[in-house]
Coordinates of C-alpha atoms in Angstrom, one line a residue:
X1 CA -29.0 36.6 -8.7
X2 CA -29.7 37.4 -4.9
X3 CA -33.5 37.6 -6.0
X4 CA -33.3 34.1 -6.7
X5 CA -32.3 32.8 -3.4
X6 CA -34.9 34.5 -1.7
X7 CA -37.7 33.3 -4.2
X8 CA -36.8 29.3 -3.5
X9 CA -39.3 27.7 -1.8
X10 CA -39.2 26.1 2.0
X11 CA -38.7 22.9 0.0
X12 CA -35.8 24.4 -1.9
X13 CA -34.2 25.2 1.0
X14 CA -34.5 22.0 3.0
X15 CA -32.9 19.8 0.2
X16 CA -30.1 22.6 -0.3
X17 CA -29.3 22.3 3.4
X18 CA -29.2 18.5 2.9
X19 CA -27.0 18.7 0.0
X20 CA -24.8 21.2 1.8
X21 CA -25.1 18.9 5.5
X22 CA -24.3 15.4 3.4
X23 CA -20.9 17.8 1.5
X24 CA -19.9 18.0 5.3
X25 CA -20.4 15.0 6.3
X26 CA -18.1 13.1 3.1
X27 CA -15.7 16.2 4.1
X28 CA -15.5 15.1 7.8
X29 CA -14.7 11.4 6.8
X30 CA -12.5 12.2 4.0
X31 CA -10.5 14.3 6.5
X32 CA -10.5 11.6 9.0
X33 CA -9.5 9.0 6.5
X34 CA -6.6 10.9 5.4
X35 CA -5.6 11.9 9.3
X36 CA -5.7 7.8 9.9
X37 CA -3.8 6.9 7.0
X38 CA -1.2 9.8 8.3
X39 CA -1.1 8.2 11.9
X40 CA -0.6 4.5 10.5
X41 CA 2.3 5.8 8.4
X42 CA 4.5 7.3 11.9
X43 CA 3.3 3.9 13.4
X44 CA 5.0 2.3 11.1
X45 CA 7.8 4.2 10.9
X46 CA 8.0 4.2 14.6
X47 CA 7.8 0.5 15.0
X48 CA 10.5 0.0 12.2
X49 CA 12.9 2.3 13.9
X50 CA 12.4 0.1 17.1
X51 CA 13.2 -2.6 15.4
X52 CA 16.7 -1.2 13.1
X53 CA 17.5 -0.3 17.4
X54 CA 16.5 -2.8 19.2
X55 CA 16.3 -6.0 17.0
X56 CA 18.7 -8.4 15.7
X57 CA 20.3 -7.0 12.5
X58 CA 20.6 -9.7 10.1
X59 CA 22.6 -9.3 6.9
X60 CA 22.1 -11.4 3.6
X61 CA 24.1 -11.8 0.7
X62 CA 22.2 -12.1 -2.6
X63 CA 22.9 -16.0 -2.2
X64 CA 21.3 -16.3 0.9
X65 CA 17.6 -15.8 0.2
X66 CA 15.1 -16.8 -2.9
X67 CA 12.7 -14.6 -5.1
X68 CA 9.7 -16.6 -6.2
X69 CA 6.8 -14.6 -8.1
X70 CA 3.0 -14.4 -7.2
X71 CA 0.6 -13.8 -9.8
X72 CA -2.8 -13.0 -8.6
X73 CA -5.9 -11.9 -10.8
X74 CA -8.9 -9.1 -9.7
X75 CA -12.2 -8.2 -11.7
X76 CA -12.5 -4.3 -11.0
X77 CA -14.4 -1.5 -12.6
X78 CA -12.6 -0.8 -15.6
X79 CA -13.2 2.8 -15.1
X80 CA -11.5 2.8 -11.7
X81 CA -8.8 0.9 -13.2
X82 CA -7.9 3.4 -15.8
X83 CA -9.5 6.6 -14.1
X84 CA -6.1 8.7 -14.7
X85 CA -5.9 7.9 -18.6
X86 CA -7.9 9.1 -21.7
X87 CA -8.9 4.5 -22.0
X88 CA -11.4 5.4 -19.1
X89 CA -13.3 7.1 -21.6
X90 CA -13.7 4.1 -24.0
X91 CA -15.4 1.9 -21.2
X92 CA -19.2 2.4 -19.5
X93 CA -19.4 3.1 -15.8
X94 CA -20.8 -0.7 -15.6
X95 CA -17.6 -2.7 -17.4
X96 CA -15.1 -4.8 -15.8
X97 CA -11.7 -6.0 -16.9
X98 CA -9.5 -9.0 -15.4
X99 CA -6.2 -7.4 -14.1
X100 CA -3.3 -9.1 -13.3
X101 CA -1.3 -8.1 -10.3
X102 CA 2.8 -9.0 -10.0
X103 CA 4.4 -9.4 -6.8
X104 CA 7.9 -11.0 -6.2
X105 CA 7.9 -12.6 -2.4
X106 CA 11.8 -12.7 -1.0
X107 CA 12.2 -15.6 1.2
X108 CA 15.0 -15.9 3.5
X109 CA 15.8 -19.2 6.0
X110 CA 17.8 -17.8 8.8
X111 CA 19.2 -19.8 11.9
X112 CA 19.0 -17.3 15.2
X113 CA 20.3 -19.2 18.2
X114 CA 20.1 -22.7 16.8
X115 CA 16.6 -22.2 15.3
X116 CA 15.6 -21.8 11.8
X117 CA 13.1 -19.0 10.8
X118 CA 11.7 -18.1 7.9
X119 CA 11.1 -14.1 6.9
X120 CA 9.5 -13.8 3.7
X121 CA 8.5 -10.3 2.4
X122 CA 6.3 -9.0 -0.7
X123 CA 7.4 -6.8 -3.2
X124 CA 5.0 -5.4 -6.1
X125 CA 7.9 -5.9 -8.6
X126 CA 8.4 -8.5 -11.4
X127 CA 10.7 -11.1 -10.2
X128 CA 13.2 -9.8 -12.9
X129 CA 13.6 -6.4 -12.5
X130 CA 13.4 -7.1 -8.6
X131 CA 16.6 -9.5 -9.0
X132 CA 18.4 -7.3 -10.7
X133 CA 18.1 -4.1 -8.0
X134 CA 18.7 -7.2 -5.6
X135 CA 22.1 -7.8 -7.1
X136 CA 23.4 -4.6 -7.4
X137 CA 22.5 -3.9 -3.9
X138 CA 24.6 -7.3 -2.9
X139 CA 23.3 -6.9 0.3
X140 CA 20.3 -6.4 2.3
X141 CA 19.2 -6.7 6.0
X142 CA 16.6 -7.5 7.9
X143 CA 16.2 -6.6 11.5
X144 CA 14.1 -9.0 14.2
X145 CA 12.4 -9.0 17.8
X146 CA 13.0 -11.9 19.5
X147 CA 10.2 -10.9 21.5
X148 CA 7.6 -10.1 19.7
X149 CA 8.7 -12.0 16.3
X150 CA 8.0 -9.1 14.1
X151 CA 10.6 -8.3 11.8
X152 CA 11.2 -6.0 8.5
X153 CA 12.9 -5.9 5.4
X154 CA 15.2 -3.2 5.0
X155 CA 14.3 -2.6 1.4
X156 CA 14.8 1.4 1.0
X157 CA 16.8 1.1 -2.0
X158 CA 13.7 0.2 -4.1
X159 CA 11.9 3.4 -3.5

């Protein structure tokens, strides 16, 4: 084997050490990627703990807020689509299916200081099965800046 590596050709060697240079390179970004999705995820969880201490906690009954669903449709790669199962072997690289996507968006109207907002937050549930966590939680909260206007479900029950 180590007398073929020494009979490839200055040709051989240059598109190896391309190959091996472009391995890196998706390496380096795929490492970066994953560092960036890291950092967004303790942003997050950094700005929501700001909020649940330093925002208005504001609690709502099942009867206080709506559940309306949102169907939304995608053309993707049907191999992308069904790259974990044994169907991704029935479809060519170039076929495309029509997918449809469920989300239920929770809508509460909320008076804070004589002033009616709206908080409205997406779930990727059917309105259904959503409801039914909904109202055997009874209740759930959601916490708002007055400063900045952000605000958050509290929603940790649906994990």
């Amino acid at each position: 084997m180590p007398t073929l590596i020494f009979q490839m050709s200055a040709q051989d060697y240059m598109v190896l050490t391309v190959i091996t240079l472009w391995l890196l390179v998706l390496l380096w970004f795929k490492r970066n990627n994953l560092k960036l999705k890291r950092s967004q995820k303790i942003l997050t969880s950094e700005y929501k703990t700001k909020l649940r201490d330093d925002g208005i906690k504001i609690t709502l009954s099942f009867d206080d807020y709506t559940v309306n669903e949102k169907r939304r449709y995608a053309t993707v790669r049907a191999k992308d689509y069904y790259s974990d199962s044994l169907k991704s072997a029935m479809y060519n690289s170039h076929d495309e299916i029509e997918v449809e996507y469920i989300d239920s968006i929770i809508e509460a109207n909320v008076e804070i200081d004589g002033l009616v907002y709206t908080f409205e937050c997406s779930v990727p549930l059917d309105k259904d099965n959503l409801l039914i966590k909904l109202y055997m939680q009874k209740e759930i909260n959601v916490y708002y800046d007055p400063d900045t206007e952000g605000y958050f479900f509290d929603l940790h029950f649906l994990d």
